[in-house]
């Protein structure tokens, strides 16, 4: 049981560290206005990347079902 607790604590630490490290060190720096404007465009780019292929490629939708023979 103790091994599992150490394993879970280790996984939590390894997950938390990459998220905390940039936040801690970059929070004291001023973000350039150009970067903020660029980051505002990311949601539109993601939405476009998801929708445009579905709108451009026409025809009958392909159903990909797992059918082991």
C-alpha positions as a printed Julia matrix, in Angstrom:
69×3 Matrix{Float64}:
   0.0     0.0     0.0
   2.85    2.35    0.8
   4.34    1.79   -2.66
   1.11    2.93   -4.28
   1.03    6.13   -2.25
   4.62    6.91   -3.22
   3.77    6.17   -6.86
   0.7     8.44   -6.81
   2.61   11.23   -5.06
   5.42   10.92   -7.62
   3.01   11.06  -10.55
   1.33   14.11   -9.06
   4.68   15.85   -8.6
   5.81   15.03  -12.14
   2.5    16.37  -13.49
   2.53   19.5   -11.34
   6.16   20.53  -11.92
   5.97   21.27  -15.7
   2.85   23.37  -15.12
   4.22   25.27  -12.14
   7.73   25.95  -13.48
   6.83   28.32  -16.37
   4.04   29.95  -14.37
   6.36   30.75  -11.48
   9.26   32.08  -13.54
   7.28   33.87  -16.24
   4.72   35.5   -13.94
   7.18   38.25  -13.03
   7.84   39.21  -16.65
   5.8    41.62  -18.73
   4.15   39.95  -21.71
   4.65   41.9   -24.96
   1.51   43.32  -26.54
   2.25   41.56  -29.82
   2.28   38.18  -28.05
  -1.04   38.92  -26.34
  -2.6    39.85  -29.69
  -1.18   36.67  -31.23
  -2.55   34.52  -28.41
  -6.0    36.02  -28.97
  -6.03   34.45  -32.46
  -5.47   30.88  -31.25
  -9.16   30.0   -30.57
 -10.16   31.11  -34.07
  -7.3    29.12  -35.59
  -8.26   25.97  -33.68
 -11.92   26.32  -34.62
 -10.97   26.83  -38.27
  -8.71   23.79  -38.22
 -11.56   21.68  -36.9
 -14.35   22.98  -39.15
 -12.79   23.7   -42.54
 -11.89   20.08  -43.41
 -15.46   19.02  -42.66
 -16.86   21.84  -44.79
 -14.47   21.4   -47.72
 -14.63   17.63  -48.03
 -18.13   16.73  -49.11
 -19.95   13.52  -49.7
 -21.27   10.8   -47.51
 -19.73   10.62  -44.03
 -17.51    7.63  -43.45
 -18.38    5.53  -40.46
 -15.31    3.9   -39.03
 -16.57    1.07  -36.89
 -14.41   -1.55  -35.27
 -15.48   -4.84  -36.84
 -13.04   -7.64  -36.17
 -13.45  -10.43  -38.68
